Coordinates of C-alpha atoms in Angstrom, one line a residue:
X1 CA 31.6 30.5 153.0
X2 CA 35.0 30.2 154.5
X3 CA 38.4 30.5 152.7
X4 CA 42.0 30.1 154.2
X5 CA 45.4 29.8 152.7
X6 CA 48.1 27.1 153.6
X7 CA 50.9 29.6 153.4
X8 CA 50.4 33.2 153.8
X9 CA 53.7 34.0 151.9
X10 CA 54.7 32.7 148.6
X11 CA 57.8 33.3 146.2
X12 CA 57.0 33.8 142.6
X13 CA 59.2 34.8 139.4
X14 CA 57.8 37.1 136.5
X15 CA 56.4 34.9 133.7
X16 CA 56.7 31.5 135.7
X17 CA 53.6 29.8 137.0
X18 CA 53.4 28.9 140.6
X19 CA 51.0 27.1 142.7
X20 CA 48.8 28.5 146.0
X21 CA 47.0 26.1 148.2
X22 CA 43.4 27.4 149.2
X23 CA 41.2 25.8 151.7
X24 CA 37.5 26.5 151.1
X25 CA 34.5 25.5 153.5
X26 CA 30.9 25.5 152.6
X27 CA 29.0 27.0 155.3
X28 CA 25.6 27.3 153.7
X29 CA 22.7 24.8 153.7
X30 CA 22.8 24.2 150.0
X31 CA 25.3 22.9 147.4
X32 CA 27.0 25.7 146.0
X33 CA 29.6 26.3 143.0
X34 CA 32.7 28.6 143.9
X35 CA 34.9 31.0 141.7
X36 CA 38.4 32.0 143.0
X37 CA 40.2 35.2 142.0
X38 CA 43.3 37.1 143.0
X39 CA 43.5 40.7 143.1
X40 CA 46.5 43.1 143.8
X41 CA 49.0 42.6 140.8
X42 CA 47.6 43.9 137.4
X43 CA 47.8 41.4 134.6
X44 CA 48.2 38.4 136.8
X45 CA 46.4 35.3 135.4
X46 CA 44.7 32.7 137.8
X47 CA 43.4 29.3 136.8
X48 CA 41.6 26.6 138.5
X49 CA 40.9 22.9 137.4
X50 CA 37.3 23.0 136.6
X51 CA 34.6 24.8 138.8
X52 CA 34.9 23.5 142.6
X53 CA 31.1 22.4 143.7
X54 CA 31.0 21.9 147.6
X55 CA 28.1 20.2 149.7
X56 CA 26.9 21.9 152.8
X57 CA 29.7 21.7 155.5
X58 CA 32.3 20.3 153.0
X59 CA 35.9 21.5 153.0
X60 CA 37.9 21.3 150.0
X61 CA 41.5 22.2 149.1
X62 CA 42.0 23.9 145.8
X63 CA 45.3 24.6 144.1
X64 CA 45.5 28.0 142.3
X65 CA 47.9 28.2 139.4
X66 CA 49.1 31.8 139.5
X67 CA 51.5 33.6 136.8
X68 CA 52.7 37.1 137.2
X69 CA 53.3 39.3 134.1
X70 CA 56.9 39.7 132.9
X71 CA 57.2 43.2 133.9
X72 CA 56.0 42.8 137.6
X73 CA 58.6 44.7 139.8
X74 CA 60.7 42.7 142.1
X75 CA 59.8 43.0 145.9
X76 CA 56.8 42.1 148.2
X77 CA 53.3 42.7 146.9
X78 CA 50.1 42.5 149.1
X79 CA 47.5 40.5 147.2
X80 CA 43.8 39.4 148.2
X81 CA 42.3 36.0 147.4
X82 CA 38.5 36.2 146.9
X83 CA 36.2 33.2 146.6
X84 CA 32.7 34.0 145.2
X85 CA 29.5 31.7 145.6
X86 CA 27.2 31.3 142.9
X87 CA 24.1 30.2 144.7
X88 CA 24.3 32.5 148.0
X89 CA 26.4 35.1 146.4
X90 CA 28.8 34.8 149.3
X91 CA 32.0 36.7 149.4
X92 CA 35.1 35.6 151.5
X93 CA 38.5 37.0 151.5
X94 CA 42.0 36.1 152.4
X95 CA 45.2 38.0 152.4
X96 CA 48.4 36.8 150.4
X97 CA 51.7 38.2 150.4
X98 CA 53.8 37.4 147.0
X99 CA 57.6 37.9 147.1
X100 CA 58.8 38.6 143.5
X101 CA 62.3 37.5 142.9
X102 CA 64.4 40.0 141.0
X103 CA 65.4 39.0 137.6
X104 CA 67.9 41.6 135.9
X105 CA 68.1 41.4 132.2
X106 CA 70.9 43.9 130.4
X107 CA 70.9 44.3 126.8
X108 CA 73.7 46.5 125.2
X109 CA 73.9 47.6 121.4
X110 CA 75.3 50.2 119.3
X111 CA 72.8 52.0 116.8
X112 CA 75.8 53.0 114.5
X113 CA 78.7 50.8 114.5
X114 CA 80.9 52.7 112.0
X115 CA 81.4 56.2 111.6
X116 CA 83.5 58.2 109.3
X117 CA 85.2 61.5 110.1
X118 CA 88.3 63.6 110.0
X119 CA 88.8 64.4 113.8
X120 CA 86.1 62.5 115.7
X121 CA 83.3 60.0 115.5
X122 CA 80.2 60.1 117.7
X123 CA 78.3 56.8 118.5
X124 CA 75.0 56.3 120.4
X125 CA 75.4 53.3 122.6
X126 CA 72.0 51.9 123.9
X127 CA 71.6 50.1 127.2
X128 CA 68.1 48.6 127.7
X129 CA 66.9 47.0 131.1
X130 CA 64.5 44.2 130.3
X131 CA 64.3 42.9 133.8
X132 CA 62.3 43.9 136.8
X133 CA 64.5 45.5 139.1
X134 CA 66.6 48.9 138.6
X135 CA 70.1 48.6 137.6
X136 CA 73.3 50.9 137.8
X137 CA 75.3 51.1 134.7
X138 CA 78.8 52.3 134.0
X139 CA 80.3 52.5 130.6
X140 CA 84.0 52.0 129.9
X141 CA 86.3 50.9 126.9
X142 CA 88.3 47.8 127.4
X143 CA 90.5 47.9 124.2
X144 CA 91.4 51.2 122.4
X145 CA 94.2 52.0 119.9
X146 CA 97.2 53.9 121.0
X147 CA 96.5 57.7 120.6
X148 CA 92.9 57.2 120.6
X149 CA 90.7 58.7 123.3
X150 CA 87.2 57.9 124.2
X151 CA 84.7 60.0 126.0
X152 CA 81.2 58.7 127.5
X153 CA 78.4 61.2 128.1
X154 CA 77.1 60.3 130.9
X155 CA 79.4 57.7 132.2
X156 CA 77.1 56.2 135.0
X157 CA 73.3 56.1 135.1
X158 CA 70.3 54.4 136.7
X159 CA 68.0 52.6 134.5
X160 CA 64.6 51.6 135.8
X161 CA 63.0 48.3 134.7
X162 CA 61.9 48.3 130.9
X163 CA 63.6 51.3 130.3
X164 CA 66.3 52.3 127.7
X165 CA 69.1 54.5 128.3
X166 CA 71.6 56.1 125.6
X167 CA 75.2 56.8 126.2
X168 CA 76.9 59.1 123.6
X169 CA 80.3 57.8 123.0
X170 CA 82.9 60.1 121.2
X171 CA 86.0 58.5 119.6
X172 CA 88.8 60.8 118.9
X173 CA 91.6 59.8 116.6
X174 CA 95.2 61.4 116.5
X175 CA 96.1 64.2 113.7
X176 CA 96.0 62.8 110.6
X177 CA 97.2 65.3 107.8
X178 CA 97.8 63.2 104.7
X179 CA 97.5 59.5 103.7
X180 CA 95.0 56.9 103.6
X181 CA 91.9 56.1 105.9
X182 CA 92.9 54.8 109.2
X183 CA 90.6 52.7 111.1
X184 CA 90.3 52.4 114.9
X185 CA 88.2 49.8 116.4
X186 CA 87.2 50.4 120.2
X187 CA 85.7 47.7 122.3
X188 CA 83.2 48.8 125.0
X189 CA 81.9 47.2 128.1
X190 CA 78.9 48.3 130.3
X191 CA 78.9 46.9 133.9
X192 CA 75.7 46.9 135.7
X193 CA 74.7 46.1 139.2
X194 CA 71.2 45.1 139.9
X195 CA 69.6 46.0 143.3
X196 CA 66.0 45.7 144.7
X197 CA 64.8 48.4 147.2
X198 CA 63.1 45.8 149.4
X199 CA 65.9 43.4 149.6
X200 CA 69.2 45.7 150.0
X201 CA 71.4 42.7 150.6
X202 CA 70.6 40.8 147.3
X203 CA 72.5 42.4 144.5
X204 CA 73.6 40.9 141.2
X205 CA 76.4 42.0 138.7
X206 CA 75.9 42.0 134.9
X207 CA 77.9 42.7 131.8
X208 CA 77.4 43.8 128.1
X209 CA 79.9 44.4 125.3
X210 CA 80.0 46.0 122.0
X211 CA 82.3 47.3 119.4
X212 CA 82.4 50.5 117.4
X213 CA 84.7 51.4 114.4
X214 CA 86.0 55.1 113.7
X215 CA 87.3 55.5 110.3
X216 CA 89.5 58.4 110.3
X217 CA 89.9 60.5 106.9
X218 CA 92.9 62.7 106.4
X219 CA 92.7 66.4 106.3
X220 CA 94.2 66.5 102.7
X221 CA 93.0 63.7 100.6
X222 CA 94.8 61.7 98.1
X223 CA 93.0 63.2 95.1
X224 CA 93.5 67.0 96.3
X225 CA 97.3 66.1 96.9
X226 CA 97.6 64.6 93.5
X227 CA 95.8 67.6 92.0
X228 CA 98.2 70.2 93.8
X229 CA 101.0 68.2 92.4
X230 CA 100.0 68.3 89.1
X231 CA 99.5 71.9 89.2
X232 CA 103.1 72.5 90.6
X233 CA 104.4 70.2 87.7
X234 CA 102.7 72.1 84.9
X235 CA 103.7 75.5 86.6
X236 CA 107.4 74.3 86.7
X237 CA 107.0 73.2 83.0
X238 CA 105.6 76.5 81.8
X239 CA 108.3 78.5 83.5
X240 CA 110.9 76.3 82.1
X241 CA 109.5 76.4 78.7
X242 CA 109.2 80.5 78.8
X243 CA 113.0 80.7 79.8
X244 CA 114.1 78.4 77.3
X245 CA 111.9 80.4 74.3
X246 CA 113.3 83.7 75.8
X247 CA 117.0 82.3 75.5
X248 CA 117.0 80.7 72.3
X249 CA 114.5 82.3 70.0
X250 CA 115.2 86.0 68.6
X251 CA 113.8 88.9 70.3
X252 CA 111.8 90.2 67.3
X253 CA 110.6 88.3 64.3
X254 CA 110.2 89.8 61.0
X255 CA 106.5 90.2 59.6
X256 CA 105.2 87.9 57.3
X257 CA 104.6 89.3 53.8
X258 CA 101.1 89.2 52.5
X259 CA 100.7 87.5 49.0
X260 CA 100.2 89.6 46.0
X261 CA 96.4 90.1 45.3
X262 CA 95.5 89.7 49.0
X263 CA 93.2 92.6 50.3
X264 CA 92.9 93.2 53.9
X265 CA 89.2 93.6 55.1
X266 CA 88.8 95.7 58.3
X267 CA 85.4 95.5 59.9
X268 CA 84.6 98.7 61.9
X269 CA 84.2 98.0 65.6
X270 CA 80.6 98.6 67.2
X271 CA 80.3 100.4 70.3
X272 CA 77.7 99.4 72.9
X273 CA 74.5 101.2 72.1
X274 CA 71.6 101.7 74.8
X275 CA 68.3 103.5 74.3
X276 CA 65.9 105.0 77.1
X277 CA 62.2 104.2 77.2
X278 CA 60.5 106.7 79.7
X279 CA 56.8 108.0 80.2
X280 CA 54.0 108.5 82.6
X281 CA 51.3 106.5 83.8
X282 CA 48.0 108.1 84.0
X283 CA 44.5 107.1 85.3
X284 CA 41.9 106.8 82.8
X285 CA 39.3 108.4 85.1
X286 CA 40.9 111.9 85.6
X287 CA 44.5 111.8 84.1
X288 CA 46.2 111.8 87.5
X289 CA 49.4 110.0 88.1
X290 CA 49.4 106.5 88.8
X291 CA 52.2 104.9 91.0
X292 CA 53.2 101.3 91.5
X293 CA 52.5 100.2 87.9
X294 CA 54.9 97.8 86.7
X295 CA 56.5 97.8 83.3
X296 CA 57.5 94.8 81.5
X297 CA 59.8 94.5 78.2
X298 CA 59.8 91.0 76.6
X299 CA 62.1 90.7 73.4
X300 CA 60.1 89.3 70.4
X301 CA 63.3 88.7 68.5
X302 CA 64.2 85.7 70.8
X303 CA 60.8 84.5 72.2
X304 CA 57.5 83.5 70.9
X305 CA 55.5 86.5 69.9
X306 CA 51.9 84.9 70.5
X307 CA 52.5 84.6 74.2
X308 CA 51.8 87.2 76.9
X309 CA 54.7 89.1 78.3
X310 CA 55.1 88.1 82.0
X311 CA 57.3 89.2 84.7
X312 CA 59.1 85.6 84.2
X313 CA 59.7 86.3 80.6
X314 CA 60.6 89.8 80.7
X315 CA 64.2 91.0 79.8
X316 CA 63.8 94.6 81.4
X317 CA 61.4 95.6 84.4
X318 CA 60.5 98.8 85.9
X319 CA 58.0 100.5 88.1
X320 CA 56.3 104.0 88.1
X321 CA 57.1 106.4 90.9
X322 CA 54.9 108.8 93.0
X323 CA 54.7 111.1 90.1
X324 CA 53.7 108.2 87.6
X325 CA 57.1 108.4 85.7
X326 CA 59.0 105.4 84.6
X327 CA 62.5 105.1 82.7
X328 CA 64.3 102.2 81.5
X329 CA 68.0 103.2 80.3
X330 CA 70.6 101.2 78.6
X331 CA 67.7 99.0 76.8
X332 CA 69.2 97.1 73.8
X333 CA 67.6 98.2 70.7
X334 CA 64.9 95.7 69.1
X335 CA 61.5 94.8 68.9
X336 CA 59.7 94.3 72.3
X337 CA 56.2 93.6 73.6
X338 CA 55.5 96.2 76.2
X339 CA 53.0 95.4 79.0
X340 CA 51.9 97.4 82.1
X341 CA 50.3 95.5 85.1
X342 CA 49.4 96.4 88.5
X343 CA 49.0 94.5 91.8
X344 CA 45.5 93.2 92.4
X345 CA 44.2 94.1 88.6
X346 CA 46.7 92.1 86.4
X347 CA 47.4 93.0 82.9
X348 CA 46.3 96.6 82.1
X349 CA 47.9 97.3 78.6
X350 CA 50.0 95.6 76.1
X351 CA 51.5 96.5 72.7
X352 CA 54.5 95.6 70.2
X353 CA 57.0 98.4 69.9
X354 CA 60.2 98.9 67.8
X355 CA 62.7 100.7 70.3
X356 CA 65.6 101.7 67.6
X357 CA 66.0 104.9 69.6
X358 CA 65.0 106.7 73.0
X359 CA 61.2 107.2 73.0
X360 CA 58.4 107.5 75.5
X361 CA 54.9 105.9 76.1
X362 CA 51.9 107.6 77.9
X363 CA 50.0 104.8 79.0
X364 CA 46.6 105.0 80.7
X365 CA 45.1 102.8 83.5
X366 CA 41.5 101.9 82.6
X367 CA 39.1 102.9 85.3
X368 CA 37.5 100.4 87.8
X369 CA 34.8 100.9 90.3
X370 CA 35.7 102.5 93.4
X371 CA 33.7 103.4 96.5
X372 CA 34.0 106.4 99.2
X373 CA 32.4 105.9 102.7
X374 CA 31.6 109.3 104.3
X375 CA 30.7 109.7 108.1
X376 CA 29.0 113.0 108.5
X377 CA 28.4 114.4 111.9
X378 CA 26.3 117.3 112.6
X379 CA 27.5 119.3 115.4
X380 CA 25.0 120.8 117.8
X381 CA 22.3 118.3 116.6
X382 CA 20.0 116.9 119.2
X383 CA 20.0 113.1 119.4
X384 CA 16.3 112.9 118.5
X385 CA 16.4 115.0 115.2
X386 CA 17.1 113.5 111.9
X387 CA 20.3 114.7 110.2
X388 CA 19.8 115.3 106.6
X389 CA 22.9 115.5 104.2
X390 CA 23.4 116.2 100.6
X391 CA 26.5 114.9 99.3
X392 CA 28.1 115.8 95.8
X393 CA 31.2 114.2 94.4
X394 CA 33.0 115.4 91.4
X395 CA 36.4 114.5 89.8
X396 CA 39.3 117.0 90.3
X397 CA 40.8 118.3 87.1
X398 CA 44.5 117.7 86.6
X399 CA 45.8 120.2 83.8
X400 CA 48.9 119.0 82.1
X401 CA 51.8 121.1 83.4
X402 CA 54.0 122.8 80.7
X403 CA 57.4 122.5 80.1
X404 CA 58.2 126.0 81.2
X405 CA 56.2 125.8 84.6
X406 CA 58.2 122.4 85.5
X407 CA 61.5 123.3 84.1
X408 CA 61.7 119.9 82.4
X409 CA 63.5 119.2 79.1
X410 CA 61.6 118.2 75.9
X411 CA 60.0 114.8 76.0
X412 CA 61.1 112.0 73.9
X413 CA 59.3 111.2 70.7
X414 CA 56.4 108.6 71.0
X415 CA 57.6 105.0 70.4
X416 CA 57.0 103.3 67.2
X417 CA 54.3 100.9 67.4
X418 CA 54.4 97.5 65.4
X419 CA 51.2 96.0 64.0
X420 CA 47.8 97.2 64.4
X421 CA 47.1 99.0 67.7
X422 CA 45.2 96.9 70.6
X423 CA 41.4 97.4 70.7
X424 CA 40.2 100.1 73.4
X425 CA 39.4 98.9 76.7
X426 CA 35.8 98.0 77.4
X427 CA 34.1 100.2 80.2
X428 CA 33.9 98.3 83.4
X429 CA 30.5 96.8 84.0
X430 CA 30.4 98.4 87.5
X431 CA 30.8 101.9 86.1
X432 CA 27.2 103.2 85.6
X433 CA 28.1 106.7 85.5
X434 CA 28.6 108.4 82.1
X435 CA 32.5 108.3 81.0
X436 CA 34.7 111.2 81.4
X437 CA 35.3 113.8 78.8
X438 CA 38.9 113.6 77.5
X439 CA 39.6 117.1 77.7
X440 CA 38.4 118.2 81.1
X441 CA 37.0 116.6 84.3
X442 CA 33.3 117.2 83.3
X443 CA 30.9 114.2 82.1
X444 CA 30.9 113.8 78.7
X445 CA 27.6 115.3 77.2
X446 CA 26.9 117.6 80.2
X447 CA 27.5 121.4 80.4
X448 CA 30.6 122.5 81.5
X449 CA 29.6 124.9 84.2
X450 CA 30.1 124.9 88.1
X451 CA 26.3 124.2 88.7
X452 CA 26.4 120.8 86.7
X453 CA 29.7 119.6 87.3
X454 CA 29.0 117.2 90.2
X455 CA 29.2 113.6 88.6
X456 CA 27.9 111.9 91.5
X457 CA 25.3 112.9 94.1
X458 CA 23.7 111.2 97.4
X459 CA 21.1 112.4 99.6
X460 CA 20.7 110.8 103.2
X461 CA 19.1 111.2 106.6
X462 CA 19.3 109.5 109.9
X463 CA 18.0 110.0 113.4
X464 CA 20.7 111.1 115.7
X465 CA 23.9 113.2 115.3
X466 CA 25.7 111.4 112.8
X467 CA 25.0 109.4 109.4
X468 CA 27.0 107.2 107.1
X469 CA 26.8 107.1 103.3
X470 CA 28.6 105.1 100.7
X471 CA 29.0 106.4 97.1
X472 CA 30.0 103.4 94.9
X473 CA 30.9 102.9 91.0
X474 CA 33.3 105.7 91.1
X475 CA 35.9 105.6 88.2
X476 CA 39.1 104.8 90.0
X477 CA 42.1 105.3 90.6
X478 CA 41.4 109.2 90.9
X479 CA 40.8 112.1 93.1
X480 CA 37.6 113.8 93.8
X481 CA 36.1 116.8 95.4
X482 CA 33.4 116.2 97.8
X483 CA 30.8 118.8 99.1
X484 CA 28.7 117.9 102.0
X485 CA 25.4 120.1 103.0
X486 CA 23.8 119.4 106.3
X487 CA 21.8 121.9 108.4
X488 CA 22.5 124.8 106.4
X489 CA 26.1 124.5 106.5
X490 CA 28.4 123.4 103.8
X491 CA 31.8 121.6 104.0
X492 CA 34.2 120.9 101.1
X493 CA 36.9 118.3 101.0
X494 CA 39.3 118.7 98.0
X495 CA 41.2 116.1 96.3
X496 CA 40.1 113.0 98.2
X497 CA 41.8 109.7 96.8
X498 CA 39.6 106.7 95.7
X499 CA 41.3 103.5 94.7
X500 CA 39.7 100.8 92.6
X501 CA 38.1 97.5 94.1
X502 CA 37.5 98.9 97.6
X503 CA 35.0 96.3 99.0
X504 CA 34.8 98.0 102.4
X505 CA 36.7 101.4 102.5
X506 CA 37.4 103.1 105.7
X507 CA 35.0 105.8 106.5
X508 CA 36.0 109.4 106.1
X509 CA 34.6 111.6 108.9
X510 CA 33.3 115.1 108.1
X511 CA 32.2 117.4 110.9
X512 CA 29.7 119.8 109.9
X513 CA 29.7 122.8 112.3
X514 CA 26.2 124.2 113.8
X515 CA 24.5 127.0 112.4
X516 CA 25.6 129.6 114.9
X517 CA 29.3 128.7 114.6
X518 CA 31.9 130.2 112.4
X519 CA 32.8 128.1 109.5
X520 CA 35.7 125.7 110.3
X521 CA 38.8 125.1 108.4
X522 CA 38.9 122.3 105.6
X523 CA 39.1 118.8 107.2
X524 CA 42.2 117.1 106.5
X525 CA 42.2 114.3 103.7
X526 CA 44.2 111.2 104.3

C-alpha cells in the first residue's frame, strides 16, 4: 500500500473545514479497503466519503475533509497522514504541513459598571483573547470629565490565546465637600495588536471599548447638613429665650401658699443597702478546702422558681479561692436560689435562701471516685528478684482552725434557708469503701487507733526492680498519707492530692532505699 499527497503544504483556519487530496495505490494482490487518519493536531476531525475499496494495482485519489479545533494556535504544524489496509493490515504514511492562519478575537467588558464612593471608585476591566494568537493590549481613557483622573494597573499586558486578563481601573474625582451626588462617566478603550511567532510580518490591530460610571458622594451629606442646621437653630432659640426670660421676668418669685387642710407627706429616702454572702467550700471526703467551685445566685423574685439556677440566669457569680473561701459583697437583699457547681462534675448543691443580712454558707463537695498510681522502685534489688510492696493509704486529718490561731474575725451567721432542705446526696456507686466519719479522718465503724487507720491497702509484686500499682475508688477530692513497705524498708508520703474522675492518673514514683542504706528524706509530693 502506497500513499502520496498532491500538496505537501496546506493553509487552514481554525474551525473552518478544508480539503486535502491524497493518492492511494494498492500494491497487494487482493482487493482491500482502506481507512485514512490524520495525526499531529489534537482534536482534529477527518472525514472521507465512504470506505475506499481498491483492486490490486489500482490508484485512487481520495479527498480528506479536515477541520481544526477553534483553539488551534496559529503557525506551522507538522502532521502525518496514515492509511490503514483492512485485509493486509499494511500501514502507509506521508507527512503534511498545515499552516494555521491567525485569527485574533478581542472581547472587552467591565464586571462592575457603576461604583459609589466619596473619593474614588475601582472598576475591574476584563480583556479576553478568544483567538488563536497572542495579543498585546494597552488600556487608556478616551473621554473623562474635567478634574477626574484615571489610573490603570497594569496599563499594558500580553494575553495568550484563550486567556483572560483583568486590569484595575481607579477613577478619582475632585474634592466634593457638600452638595448632591456627582456622576462621572469615563470612556475606556483597549488597543490590541496580534502577532504570530512564526509569522513576524503578519500583524493585526484590534480595539475594544467600555464605559464606567463613578457616582461621587459628598463628604457631608445633605441629611447631616440639615441636622447640624437644626441643632444650630434650636441652640440659638434656646439662648434667645433664656436671655428674654432673665430680662423680663422677676428675679425671685413668691412661693405659692398651700391650701388650708393640705398635709405635706414626706417619704424617708432609702440609702443603697448591700449584704455579703461568704463561706468556705470543703470536700465531703476529708473536710479539706476545695478551690475552683463556682457560686451562682439566681433571684427567685424575678424568675421562675422551678428552674435550675444556671450561669446564664445568675444575677451574681463567684468562685472559691485556693483556701476554699468565697465572698459576694454588695448583694441586693432578697430570696435567691444558691447553686454550687464545678468543672467536669456539673451541679454539686442547690438551695433557696433569704439573704436579708450578711450570712455565711459552708457547702460540702460530694466525694467521687479517684485513683492513685504509684511506681515503686526497689534500690539495689537484682533484676531477677521479685519486688514485693505493701501499700497503705489513709485520709489526712484536717482539723478546723480556731479563730485565735488564724487571727480571723468571728464568722457571719448561717444563712436562713427557705423551704425544706434538699435530700442528702447519695454515695457515688464507685465508692465501695465505708464512708468517712464526720468527726475524724477514720473510717466509720472502725477503731480510731493508728494500727487500723489505713482505709485502703494494696499488695503487689513483680519481677524486676520496680512495680506499678493503682489504688482506685478513693473518695476525692482529698489528700492521703501513703505508706510503702518493700524489702524491709518503709517510705511515707504525706498529703498526696487525689482528684475525682481520674481515668489515667500520672504515676507517682516512690524509691525505696536498700536495706543497708540509711533512710532517705520524704520524697516530694506534686
